[in-house]
CSV table of C-alpha atoms and ligand atoms in Angstrom, one decimal:
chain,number,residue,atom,x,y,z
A,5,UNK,CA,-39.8,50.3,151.1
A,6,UNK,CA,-42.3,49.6,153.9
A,7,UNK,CA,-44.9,46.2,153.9
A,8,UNK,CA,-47.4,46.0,156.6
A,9,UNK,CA,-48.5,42.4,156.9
A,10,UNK,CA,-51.2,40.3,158.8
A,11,UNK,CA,-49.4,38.6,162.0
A,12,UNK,CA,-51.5,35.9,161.0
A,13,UNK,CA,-50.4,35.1,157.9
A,14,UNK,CA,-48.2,32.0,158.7
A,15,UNK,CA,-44.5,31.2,157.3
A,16,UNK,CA,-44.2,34.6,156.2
A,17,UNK,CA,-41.4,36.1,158.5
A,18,UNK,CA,-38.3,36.4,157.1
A,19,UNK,CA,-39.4,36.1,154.0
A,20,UNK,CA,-39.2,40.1,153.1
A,21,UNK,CA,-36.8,41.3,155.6
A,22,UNK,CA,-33.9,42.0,153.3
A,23,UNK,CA,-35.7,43.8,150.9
A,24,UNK,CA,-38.2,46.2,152.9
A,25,UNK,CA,-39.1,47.4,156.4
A,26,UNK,CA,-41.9,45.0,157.1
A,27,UNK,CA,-44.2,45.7,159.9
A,28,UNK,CA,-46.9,43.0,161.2
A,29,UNK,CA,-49.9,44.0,162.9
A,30,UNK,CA,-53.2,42.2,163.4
A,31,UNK,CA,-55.5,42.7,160.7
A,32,UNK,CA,-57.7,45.1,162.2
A,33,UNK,CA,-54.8,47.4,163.5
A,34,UNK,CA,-54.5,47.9,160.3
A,35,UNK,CA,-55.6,51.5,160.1
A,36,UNK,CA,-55.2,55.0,158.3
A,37,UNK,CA,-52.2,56.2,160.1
A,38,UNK,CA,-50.1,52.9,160.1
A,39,UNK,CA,-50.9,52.2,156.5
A,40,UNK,CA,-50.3,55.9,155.3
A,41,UNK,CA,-46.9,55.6,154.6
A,42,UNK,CA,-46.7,52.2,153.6
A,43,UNK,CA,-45.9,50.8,150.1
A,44,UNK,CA,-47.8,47.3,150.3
A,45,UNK,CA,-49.5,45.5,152.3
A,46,UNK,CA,-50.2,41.9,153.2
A,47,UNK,CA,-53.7,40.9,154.2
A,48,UNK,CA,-56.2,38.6,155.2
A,49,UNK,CA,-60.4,38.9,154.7
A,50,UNK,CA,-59.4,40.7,158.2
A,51,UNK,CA,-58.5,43.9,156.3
A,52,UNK,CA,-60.9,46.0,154.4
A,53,UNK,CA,-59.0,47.9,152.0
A,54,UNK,CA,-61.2,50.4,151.7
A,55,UNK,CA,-61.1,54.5,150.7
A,56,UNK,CA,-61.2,55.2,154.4
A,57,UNK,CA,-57.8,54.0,155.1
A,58,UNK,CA,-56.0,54.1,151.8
A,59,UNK,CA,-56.9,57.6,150.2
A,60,UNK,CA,-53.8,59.8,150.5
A,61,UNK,CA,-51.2,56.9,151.6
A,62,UNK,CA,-48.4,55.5,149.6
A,63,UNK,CA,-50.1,52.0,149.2
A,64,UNK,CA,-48.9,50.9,145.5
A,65,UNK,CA,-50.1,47.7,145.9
A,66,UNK,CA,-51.9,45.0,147.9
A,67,UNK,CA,-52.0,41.5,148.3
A,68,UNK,CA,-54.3,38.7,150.1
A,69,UNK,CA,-53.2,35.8,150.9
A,70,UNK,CA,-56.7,34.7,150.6
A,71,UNK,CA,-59.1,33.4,147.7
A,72,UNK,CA,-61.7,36.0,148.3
A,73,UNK,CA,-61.4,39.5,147.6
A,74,UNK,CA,-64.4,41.1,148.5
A,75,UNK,CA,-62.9,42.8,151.5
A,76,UNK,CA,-60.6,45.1,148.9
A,77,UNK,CA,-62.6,47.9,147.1
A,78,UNK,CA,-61.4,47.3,143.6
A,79,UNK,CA,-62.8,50.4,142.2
A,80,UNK,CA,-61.3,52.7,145.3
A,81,UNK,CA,-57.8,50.8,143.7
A,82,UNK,CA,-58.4,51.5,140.4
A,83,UNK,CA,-59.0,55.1,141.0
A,84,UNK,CA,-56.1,55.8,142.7
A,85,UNK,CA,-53.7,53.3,140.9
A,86,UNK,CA,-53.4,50.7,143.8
A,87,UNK,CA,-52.6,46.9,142.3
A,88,UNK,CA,-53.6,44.1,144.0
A,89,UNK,CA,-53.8,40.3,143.8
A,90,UNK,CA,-55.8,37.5,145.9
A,91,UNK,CA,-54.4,33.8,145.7
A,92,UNK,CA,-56.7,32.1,143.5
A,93,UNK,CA,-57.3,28.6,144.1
A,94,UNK,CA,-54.8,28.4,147.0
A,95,UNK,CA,-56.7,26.5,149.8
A,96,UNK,CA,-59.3,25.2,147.4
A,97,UNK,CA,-58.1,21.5,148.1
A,98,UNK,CA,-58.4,22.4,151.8
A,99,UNK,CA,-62.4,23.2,151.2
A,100,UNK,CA,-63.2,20.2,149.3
A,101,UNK,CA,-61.6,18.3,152.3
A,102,UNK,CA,-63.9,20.7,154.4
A,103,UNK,CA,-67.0,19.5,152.6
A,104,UNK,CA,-65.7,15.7,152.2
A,105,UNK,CA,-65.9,16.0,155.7
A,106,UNK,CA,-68.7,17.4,156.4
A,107,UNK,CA,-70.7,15.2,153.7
A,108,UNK,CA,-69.0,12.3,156.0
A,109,UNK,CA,-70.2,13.3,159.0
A,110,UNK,CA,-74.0,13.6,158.0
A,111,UNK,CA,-73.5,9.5,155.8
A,112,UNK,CA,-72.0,8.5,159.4
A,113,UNK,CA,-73.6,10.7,162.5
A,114,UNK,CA,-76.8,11.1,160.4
A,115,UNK,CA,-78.0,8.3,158.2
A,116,UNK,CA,-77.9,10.7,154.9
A,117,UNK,CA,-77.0,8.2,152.1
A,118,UNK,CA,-74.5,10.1,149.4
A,119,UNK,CA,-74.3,8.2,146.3
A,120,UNK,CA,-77.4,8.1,143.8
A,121,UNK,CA,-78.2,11.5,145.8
A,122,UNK,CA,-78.0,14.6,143.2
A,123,UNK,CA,-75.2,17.2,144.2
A,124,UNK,CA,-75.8,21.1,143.0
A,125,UNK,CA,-72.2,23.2,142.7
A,126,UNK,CA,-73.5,26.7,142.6
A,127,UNK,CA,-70.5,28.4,141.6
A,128,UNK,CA,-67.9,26.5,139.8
A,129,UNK,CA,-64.4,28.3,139.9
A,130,UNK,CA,-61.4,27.2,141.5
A,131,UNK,CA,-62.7,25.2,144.7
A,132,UNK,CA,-66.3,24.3,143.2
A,133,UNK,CA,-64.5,21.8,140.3
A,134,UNK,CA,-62.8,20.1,143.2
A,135,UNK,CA,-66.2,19.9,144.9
A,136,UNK,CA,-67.7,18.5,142.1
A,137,UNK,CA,-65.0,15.7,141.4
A,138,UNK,CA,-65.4,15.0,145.0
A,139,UNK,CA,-69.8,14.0,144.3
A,140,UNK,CA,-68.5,12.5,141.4
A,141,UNK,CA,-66.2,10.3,143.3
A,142,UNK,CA,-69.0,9.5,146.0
A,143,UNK,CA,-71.2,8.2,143.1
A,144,UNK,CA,-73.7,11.4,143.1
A,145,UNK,CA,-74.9,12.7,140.5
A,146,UNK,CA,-73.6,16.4,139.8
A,147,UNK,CA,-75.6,19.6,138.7
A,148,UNK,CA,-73.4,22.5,138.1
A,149,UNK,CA,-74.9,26.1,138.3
A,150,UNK,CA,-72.0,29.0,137.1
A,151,UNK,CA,-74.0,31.8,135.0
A,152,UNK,CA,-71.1,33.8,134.1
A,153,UNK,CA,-69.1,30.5,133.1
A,154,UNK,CA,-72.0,29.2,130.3
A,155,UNK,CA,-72.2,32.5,129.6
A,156,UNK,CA,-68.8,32.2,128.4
A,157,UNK,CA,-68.5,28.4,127.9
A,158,UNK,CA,-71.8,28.0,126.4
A,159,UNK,CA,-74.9,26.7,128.7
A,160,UNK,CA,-74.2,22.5,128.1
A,161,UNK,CA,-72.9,21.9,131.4
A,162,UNK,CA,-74.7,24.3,133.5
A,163,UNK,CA,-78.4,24.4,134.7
A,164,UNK,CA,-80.2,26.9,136.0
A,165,UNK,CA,-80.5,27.8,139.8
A,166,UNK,CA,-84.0,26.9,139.7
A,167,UNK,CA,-83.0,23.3,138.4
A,168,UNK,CA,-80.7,23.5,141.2
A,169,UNK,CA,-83.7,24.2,143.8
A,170,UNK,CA,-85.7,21.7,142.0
A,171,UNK,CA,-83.6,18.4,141.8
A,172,UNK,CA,-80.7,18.6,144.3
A,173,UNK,CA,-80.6,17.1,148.1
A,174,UNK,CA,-77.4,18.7,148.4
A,175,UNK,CA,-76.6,22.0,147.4
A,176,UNK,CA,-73.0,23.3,148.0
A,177,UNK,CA,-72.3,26.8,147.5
A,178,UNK,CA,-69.2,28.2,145.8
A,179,UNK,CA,-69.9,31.4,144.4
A,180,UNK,CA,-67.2,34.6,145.1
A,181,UNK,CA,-69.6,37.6,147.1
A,182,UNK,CA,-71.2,39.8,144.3
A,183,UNK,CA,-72.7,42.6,146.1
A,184,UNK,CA,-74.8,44.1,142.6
A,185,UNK,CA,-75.2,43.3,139.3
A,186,UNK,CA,-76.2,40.3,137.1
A,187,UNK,CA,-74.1,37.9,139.1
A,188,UNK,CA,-75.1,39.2,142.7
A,189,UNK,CA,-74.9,36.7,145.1
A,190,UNK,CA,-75.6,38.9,148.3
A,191,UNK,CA,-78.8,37.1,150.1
A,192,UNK,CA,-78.8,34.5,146.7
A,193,UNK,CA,-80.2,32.3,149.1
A,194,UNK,CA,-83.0,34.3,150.6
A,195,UNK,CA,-86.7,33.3,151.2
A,196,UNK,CA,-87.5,33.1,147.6
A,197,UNK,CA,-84.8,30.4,147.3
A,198,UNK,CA,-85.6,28.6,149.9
A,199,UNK,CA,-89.4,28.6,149.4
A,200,UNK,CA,-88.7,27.0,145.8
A,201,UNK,CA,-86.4,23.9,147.1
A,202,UNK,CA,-88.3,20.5,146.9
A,203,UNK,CA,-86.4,17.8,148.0
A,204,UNK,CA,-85.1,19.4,151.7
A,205,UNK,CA,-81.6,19.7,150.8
A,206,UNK,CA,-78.5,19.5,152.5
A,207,UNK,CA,-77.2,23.0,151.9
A,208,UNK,CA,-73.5,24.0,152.5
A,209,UNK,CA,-72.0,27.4,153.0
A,210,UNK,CA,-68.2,27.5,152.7
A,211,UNK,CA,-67.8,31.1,150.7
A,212,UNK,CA,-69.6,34.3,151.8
A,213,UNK,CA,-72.0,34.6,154.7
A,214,UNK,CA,-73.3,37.3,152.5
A,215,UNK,CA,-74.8,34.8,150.3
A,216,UNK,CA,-77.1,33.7,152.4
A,217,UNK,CA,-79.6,35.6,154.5
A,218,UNK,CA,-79.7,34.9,157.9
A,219,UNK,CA,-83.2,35.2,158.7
A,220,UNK,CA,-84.3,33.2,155.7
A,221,UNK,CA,-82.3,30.3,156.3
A,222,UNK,CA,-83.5,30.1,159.7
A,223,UNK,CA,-87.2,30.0,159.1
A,224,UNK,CA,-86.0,27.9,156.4
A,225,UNK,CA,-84.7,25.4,158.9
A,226,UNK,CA,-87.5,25.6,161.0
A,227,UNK,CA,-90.4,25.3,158.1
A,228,UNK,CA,-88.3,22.0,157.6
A,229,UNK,CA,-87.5,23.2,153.7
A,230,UNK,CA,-84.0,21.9,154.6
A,231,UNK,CA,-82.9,19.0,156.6
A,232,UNK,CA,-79.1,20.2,157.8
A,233,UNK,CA,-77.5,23.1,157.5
A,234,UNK,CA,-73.6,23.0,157.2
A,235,UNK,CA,-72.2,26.7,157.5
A,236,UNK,CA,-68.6,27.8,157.4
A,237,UNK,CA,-69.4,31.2,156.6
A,238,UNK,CA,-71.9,33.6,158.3
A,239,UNK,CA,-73.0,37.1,157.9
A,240,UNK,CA,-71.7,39.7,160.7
A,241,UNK,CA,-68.9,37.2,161.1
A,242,UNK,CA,-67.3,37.5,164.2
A,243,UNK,CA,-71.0,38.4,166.1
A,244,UNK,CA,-72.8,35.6,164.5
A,245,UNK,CA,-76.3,34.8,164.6
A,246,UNK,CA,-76.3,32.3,167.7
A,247,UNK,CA,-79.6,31.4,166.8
A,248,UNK,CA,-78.8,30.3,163.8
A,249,UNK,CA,-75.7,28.2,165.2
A,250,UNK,CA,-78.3,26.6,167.4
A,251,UNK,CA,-80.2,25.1,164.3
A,252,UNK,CA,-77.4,24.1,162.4
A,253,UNK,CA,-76.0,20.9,161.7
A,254,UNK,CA,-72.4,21.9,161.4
A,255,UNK,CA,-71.4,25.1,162.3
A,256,UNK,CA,-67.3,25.8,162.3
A,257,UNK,CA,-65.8,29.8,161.7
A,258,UNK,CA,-64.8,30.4,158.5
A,259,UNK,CA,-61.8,27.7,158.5
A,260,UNK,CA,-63.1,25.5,155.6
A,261,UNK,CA,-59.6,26.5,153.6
A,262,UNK,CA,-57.3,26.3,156.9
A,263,UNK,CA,-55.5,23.7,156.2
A,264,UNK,CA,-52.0,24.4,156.7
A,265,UNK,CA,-50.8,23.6,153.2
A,266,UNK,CA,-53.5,26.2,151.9
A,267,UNK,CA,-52.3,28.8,154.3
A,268,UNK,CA,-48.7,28.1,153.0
A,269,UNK,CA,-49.7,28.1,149.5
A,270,UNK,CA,-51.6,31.3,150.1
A,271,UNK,CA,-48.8,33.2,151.8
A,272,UNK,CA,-46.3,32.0,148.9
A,273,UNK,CA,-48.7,33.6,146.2
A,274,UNK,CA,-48.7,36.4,148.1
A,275,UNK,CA,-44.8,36.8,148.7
A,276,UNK,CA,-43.9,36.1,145.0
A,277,UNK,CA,-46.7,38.5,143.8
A,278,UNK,CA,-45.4,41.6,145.5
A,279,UNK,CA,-41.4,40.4,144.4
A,280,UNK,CA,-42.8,40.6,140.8
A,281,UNK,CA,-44.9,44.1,141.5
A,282,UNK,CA,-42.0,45.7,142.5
A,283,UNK,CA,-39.3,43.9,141.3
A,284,UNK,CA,-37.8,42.0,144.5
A,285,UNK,CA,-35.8,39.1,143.1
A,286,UNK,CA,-37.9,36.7,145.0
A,287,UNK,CA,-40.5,35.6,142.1
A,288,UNK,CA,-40.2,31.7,143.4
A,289,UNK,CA,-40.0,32.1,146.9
A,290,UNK,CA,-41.0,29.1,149.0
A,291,UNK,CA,-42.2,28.8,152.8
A,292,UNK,CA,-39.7,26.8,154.3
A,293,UNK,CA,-40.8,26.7,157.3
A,294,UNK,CA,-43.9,24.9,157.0
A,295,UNK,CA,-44.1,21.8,159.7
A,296,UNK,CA,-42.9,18.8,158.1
A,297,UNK,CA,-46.2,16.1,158.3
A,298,UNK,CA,-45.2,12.4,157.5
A,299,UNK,CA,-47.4,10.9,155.3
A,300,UNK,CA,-50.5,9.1,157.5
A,301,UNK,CA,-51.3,5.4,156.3
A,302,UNK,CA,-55.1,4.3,156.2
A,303,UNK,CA,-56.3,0.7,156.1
A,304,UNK,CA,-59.6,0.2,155.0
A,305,UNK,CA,-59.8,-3.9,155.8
A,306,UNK,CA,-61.1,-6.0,152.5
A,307,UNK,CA,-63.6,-7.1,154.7
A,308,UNK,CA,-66.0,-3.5,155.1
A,309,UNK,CA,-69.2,-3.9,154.5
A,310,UNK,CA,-70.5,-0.8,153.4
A,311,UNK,CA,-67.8,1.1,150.8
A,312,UNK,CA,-69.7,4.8,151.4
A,313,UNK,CA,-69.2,4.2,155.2
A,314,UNK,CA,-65.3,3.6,154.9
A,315,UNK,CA,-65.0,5.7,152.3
A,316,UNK,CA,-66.6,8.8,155.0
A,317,UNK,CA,-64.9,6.7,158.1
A,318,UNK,CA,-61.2,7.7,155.9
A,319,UNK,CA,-62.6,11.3,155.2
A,320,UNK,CA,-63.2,12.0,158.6
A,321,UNK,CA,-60.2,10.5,159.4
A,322,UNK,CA,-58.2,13.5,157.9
A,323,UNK,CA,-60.6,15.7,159.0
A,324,UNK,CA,-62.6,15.7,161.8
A,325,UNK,CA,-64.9,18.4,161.1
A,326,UNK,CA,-67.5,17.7,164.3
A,327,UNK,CA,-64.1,19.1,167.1
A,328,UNK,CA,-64.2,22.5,164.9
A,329,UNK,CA,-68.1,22.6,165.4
A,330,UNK,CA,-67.4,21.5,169.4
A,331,UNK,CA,-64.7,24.4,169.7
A,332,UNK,CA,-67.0,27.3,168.9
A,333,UNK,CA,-70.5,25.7,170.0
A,334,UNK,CA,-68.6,26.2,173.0
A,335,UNK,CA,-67.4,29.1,173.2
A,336,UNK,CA,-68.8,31.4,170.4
A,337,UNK,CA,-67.2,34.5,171.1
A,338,UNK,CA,-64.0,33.0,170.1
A,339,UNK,CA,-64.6,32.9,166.5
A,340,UNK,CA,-61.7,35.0,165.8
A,341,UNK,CA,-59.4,33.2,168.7
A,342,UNK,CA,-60.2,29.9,167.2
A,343,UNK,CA,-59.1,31.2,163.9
A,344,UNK,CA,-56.2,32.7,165.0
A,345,UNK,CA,-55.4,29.5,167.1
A,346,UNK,CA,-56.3,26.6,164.5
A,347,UNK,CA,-55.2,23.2,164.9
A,348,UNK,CA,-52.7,22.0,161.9
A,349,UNK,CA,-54.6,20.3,159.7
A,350,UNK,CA,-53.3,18.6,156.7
A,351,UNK,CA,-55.0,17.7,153.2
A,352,UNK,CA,-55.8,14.8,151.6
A,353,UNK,CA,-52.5,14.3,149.9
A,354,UNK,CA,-50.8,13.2,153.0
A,355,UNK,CA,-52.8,10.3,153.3
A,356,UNK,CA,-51.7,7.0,152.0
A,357,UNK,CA,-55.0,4.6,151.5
A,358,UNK,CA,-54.7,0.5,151.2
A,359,UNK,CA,-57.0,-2.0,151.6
A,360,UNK,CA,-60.9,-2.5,149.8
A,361,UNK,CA,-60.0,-1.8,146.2
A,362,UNK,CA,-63.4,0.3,145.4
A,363,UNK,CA,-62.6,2.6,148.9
A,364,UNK,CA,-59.6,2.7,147.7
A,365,UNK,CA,-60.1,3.8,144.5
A,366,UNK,CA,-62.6,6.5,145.5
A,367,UNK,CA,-60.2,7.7,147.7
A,368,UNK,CA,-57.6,8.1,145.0
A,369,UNK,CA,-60.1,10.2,143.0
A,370,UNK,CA,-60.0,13.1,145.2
A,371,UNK,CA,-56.5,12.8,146.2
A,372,UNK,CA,-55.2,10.5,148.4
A,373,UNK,CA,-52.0,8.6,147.9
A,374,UNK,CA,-52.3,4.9,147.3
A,375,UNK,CA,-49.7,2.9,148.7
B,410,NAD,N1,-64.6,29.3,153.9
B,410,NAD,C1,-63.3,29.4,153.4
B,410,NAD,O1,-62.4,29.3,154.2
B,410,NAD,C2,-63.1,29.7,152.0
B,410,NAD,C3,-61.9,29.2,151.4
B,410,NAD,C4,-61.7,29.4,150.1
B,410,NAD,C5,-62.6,30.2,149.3
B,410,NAD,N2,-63.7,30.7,149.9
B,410,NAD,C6,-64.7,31.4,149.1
B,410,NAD,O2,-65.3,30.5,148.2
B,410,NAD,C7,-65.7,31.2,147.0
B,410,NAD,C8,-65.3,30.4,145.8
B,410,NAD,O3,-63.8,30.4,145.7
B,410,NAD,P1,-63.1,30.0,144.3
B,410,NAD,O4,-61.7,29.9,144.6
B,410,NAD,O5,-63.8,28.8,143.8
B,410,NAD,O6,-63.5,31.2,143.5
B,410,NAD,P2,-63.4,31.3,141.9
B,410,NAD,O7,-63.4,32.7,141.5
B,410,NAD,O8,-62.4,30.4,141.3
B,410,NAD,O9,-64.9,30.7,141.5
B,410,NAD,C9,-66.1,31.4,141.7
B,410,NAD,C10,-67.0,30.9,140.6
B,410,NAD,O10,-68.3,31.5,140.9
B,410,NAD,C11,-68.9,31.8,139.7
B,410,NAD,N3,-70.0,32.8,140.0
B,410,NAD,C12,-69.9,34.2,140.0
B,410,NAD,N4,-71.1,34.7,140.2
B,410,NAD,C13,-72.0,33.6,140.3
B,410,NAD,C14,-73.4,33.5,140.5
B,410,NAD,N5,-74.2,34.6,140.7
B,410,NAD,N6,-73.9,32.3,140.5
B,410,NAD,C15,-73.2,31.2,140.4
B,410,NAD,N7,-71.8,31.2,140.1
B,410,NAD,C16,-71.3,32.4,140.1
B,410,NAD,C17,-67.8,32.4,138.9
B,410,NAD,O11,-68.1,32.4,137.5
B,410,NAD,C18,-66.7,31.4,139.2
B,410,NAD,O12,-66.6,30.3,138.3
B,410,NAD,C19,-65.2,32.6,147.2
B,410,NAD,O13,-66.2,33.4,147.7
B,410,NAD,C20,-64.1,32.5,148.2
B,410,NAD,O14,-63.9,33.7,148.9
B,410,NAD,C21,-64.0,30.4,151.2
B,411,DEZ,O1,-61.0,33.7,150.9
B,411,DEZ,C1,-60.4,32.8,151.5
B,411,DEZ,O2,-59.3,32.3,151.0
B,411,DEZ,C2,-61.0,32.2,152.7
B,411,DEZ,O3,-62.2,32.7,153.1
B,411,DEZ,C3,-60.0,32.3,153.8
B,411,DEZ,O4,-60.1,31.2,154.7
B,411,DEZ,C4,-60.1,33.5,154.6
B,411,DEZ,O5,-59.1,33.5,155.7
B,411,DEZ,P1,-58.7,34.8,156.5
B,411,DEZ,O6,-58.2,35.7,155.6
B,411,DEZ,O7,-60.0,35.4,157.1
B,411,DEZ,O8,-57.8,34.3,157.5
């Protein structure tokens, strides 16, 4: 059998050799007449599994070693009897460290207090429960906004997105990209949105560029509806709005779940679901070659002053988020490179806390290790 798989995926080599022809190509290479007489492939977001290269190929099944799927047309697979899997929840630890970090910087570089603040988690899957223990953890209070969940759940838990417009000074964004029907999130945040929000949020996007429209969030930030802007995700990634980069806070492309174990996480799920698909005898394969990281001690002293501050001064300390924004303020038409190219970044597990027991213990909420 024949796998084409993203060069980018990392720890992957080796891993399907003995079992299948396996061909890697960059993402976009990935075209009609390379794929056509395939059997698999392994992608990224980079791949747009779509009629135009798969109709007529032997493609039986795909998988993406990525949480989002909206780059795979489900219905063009269902038609013509292609499987395929994403890797749910596999760098979700490495987005909530994206937004720790990010919620860090504005508490440190920016004066915006975080706890008594009210936190709205509009989508609340996989990484938007992480993201909500993590507002939890820094003493906010939490609205959650998920209409297909209390649809299903019941409402209790959820409020509306109107509530969420109405009451929140942070407002993180975790939905998956629904181009139609009830659930559509493409432009969710457009100038309707944004005209309703009355408290000039912090808003976050680490999920779909889609979900918010460009124009609106810019006249947005420059009515002063919001006061920062945090955006891992942009429409027309990688030819982004550069106008909109200027009036952001944070700006960083698309690397919120880059961390190295999500990537190695991701590219296991992946492995393991096309052994089972086609019966490969590698059902529990493991990257192995993933760099080894010794756990990092932080002391917070017993003396600190302010707990939010070292609690934020230890999250940046794993992450820190303003040397992604650096990299591509200066040099935007490397969004791709710097993707390609990232740093290793580790999450929040390899960190051993000490020190100021009620750091400490916030800390430990969301994942560090106390030692
Ligand atoms: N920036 C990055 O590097 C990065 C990394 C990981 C995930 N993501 C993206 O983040 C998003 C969330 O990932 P996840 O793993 O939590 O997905 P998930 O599927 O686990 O959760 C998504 C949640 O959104 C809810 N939802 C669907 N439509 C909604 C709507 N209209 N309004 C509110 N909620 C809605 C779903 O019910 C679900 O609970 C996805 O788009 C994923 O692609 C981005
Ligand atoms: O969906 C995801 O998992 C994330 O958006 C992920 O970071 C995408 O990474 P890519 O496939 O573009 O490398």
């Amino acid at each position: 059998m024949k796998i084409i798989i993203d060069d980018k995926i990392p720890y992957i080599q080796g891993a399907l050799e003995s079992v299948a022809e396996c061909i890697y190509l960059p993402g976009k290479d990935t075209t009609r007449e390379v794929v056509a007489d395939a059997d698999a492939l392994i992608t990224r977001t980079r791949t747009r599994c779509h009629r135009d290269i798969l109709e007529g190929s032997h493609v039986k099944f795909i998988a993406t070693a990525t949480i989002g799927f909206d780059h795979i047309d489900r219905d063009f697979c269902e038609e013509a009897g292609i499987g395929w899997t994403n890797a749910p929840g596999c760098n979700a630890k490495s987005v909530e460290q994206y937004v720790g970090a990010a919620l860090a910087h504005l508490r440190i570089h920016h004066g915006f207090q975080l706890a008594g603040k009210t936190l709205g988690v509009v989508g609340v899957g996989n990484v938007g429960k992480l993201i909500a223990k993590l507002g939890h953890a820094l003493g906010m209070k939490v609205l959650l906004n998920d209409p297909p969940r209390a649809r299903a759940e019941g409402s209790a838990n959820f409020v509306s997105l109107d509530t969420i417009q109405k009451e929140c000074d942070v407002i993180s964004l975790h939905t998956p990209l629904n181009m139609d029907g009830d659930d559509k999130t493409y432009h969710l945040a457009d100038d309707s949105f944004f005209s309703q929000l009355e408290k000039n949020p912090v808003i976050l996007n680490s999920c779909r560029g889609e979900v918010i429209e460009t124009q609106a969030l810019k006249s947005a930030i420059s009515a002063g509806k919001i006061s920062h802007a945090v955006i891992d995700c942009w429409e027309n990634e990688p030819a982004i709005d550069l106008e909109l980069l200027d009036s952001v806070t944070i700006a960083t492309p698309h690397i919120a779940g880059y961390s190295r174990d999500g990537k190695a996480t991701g590219t296991a799920m992946s492995v393991r679901a096309i052994s089972r698909h086609f019966g490969l005898g590698l059902d529990d394969w493991e990257c192995s070659n993933v760099e080894p990281a010794k756990t990092q001690s932080i002391n917070i002293p017993d003396a600190v002053e302010d707990t939010e501050v070292a609690v934020c001064d230890a999250l940046l300390q794993t992450y820190p988020i303003i040397e992604d924004d650096a990299r591509l303020r200066a040099n935007t038409t490397e969004f791709e490179k710097q993707r390609g190219d990232y740093p290793v970044r580790r999450e929040f597990s390899y960190y051993s806390v000490a020190g100021q027991r009620e750091a400490v213990d916030i800390l430990a909420q969301i994942g560090f290790r106390k030692s």
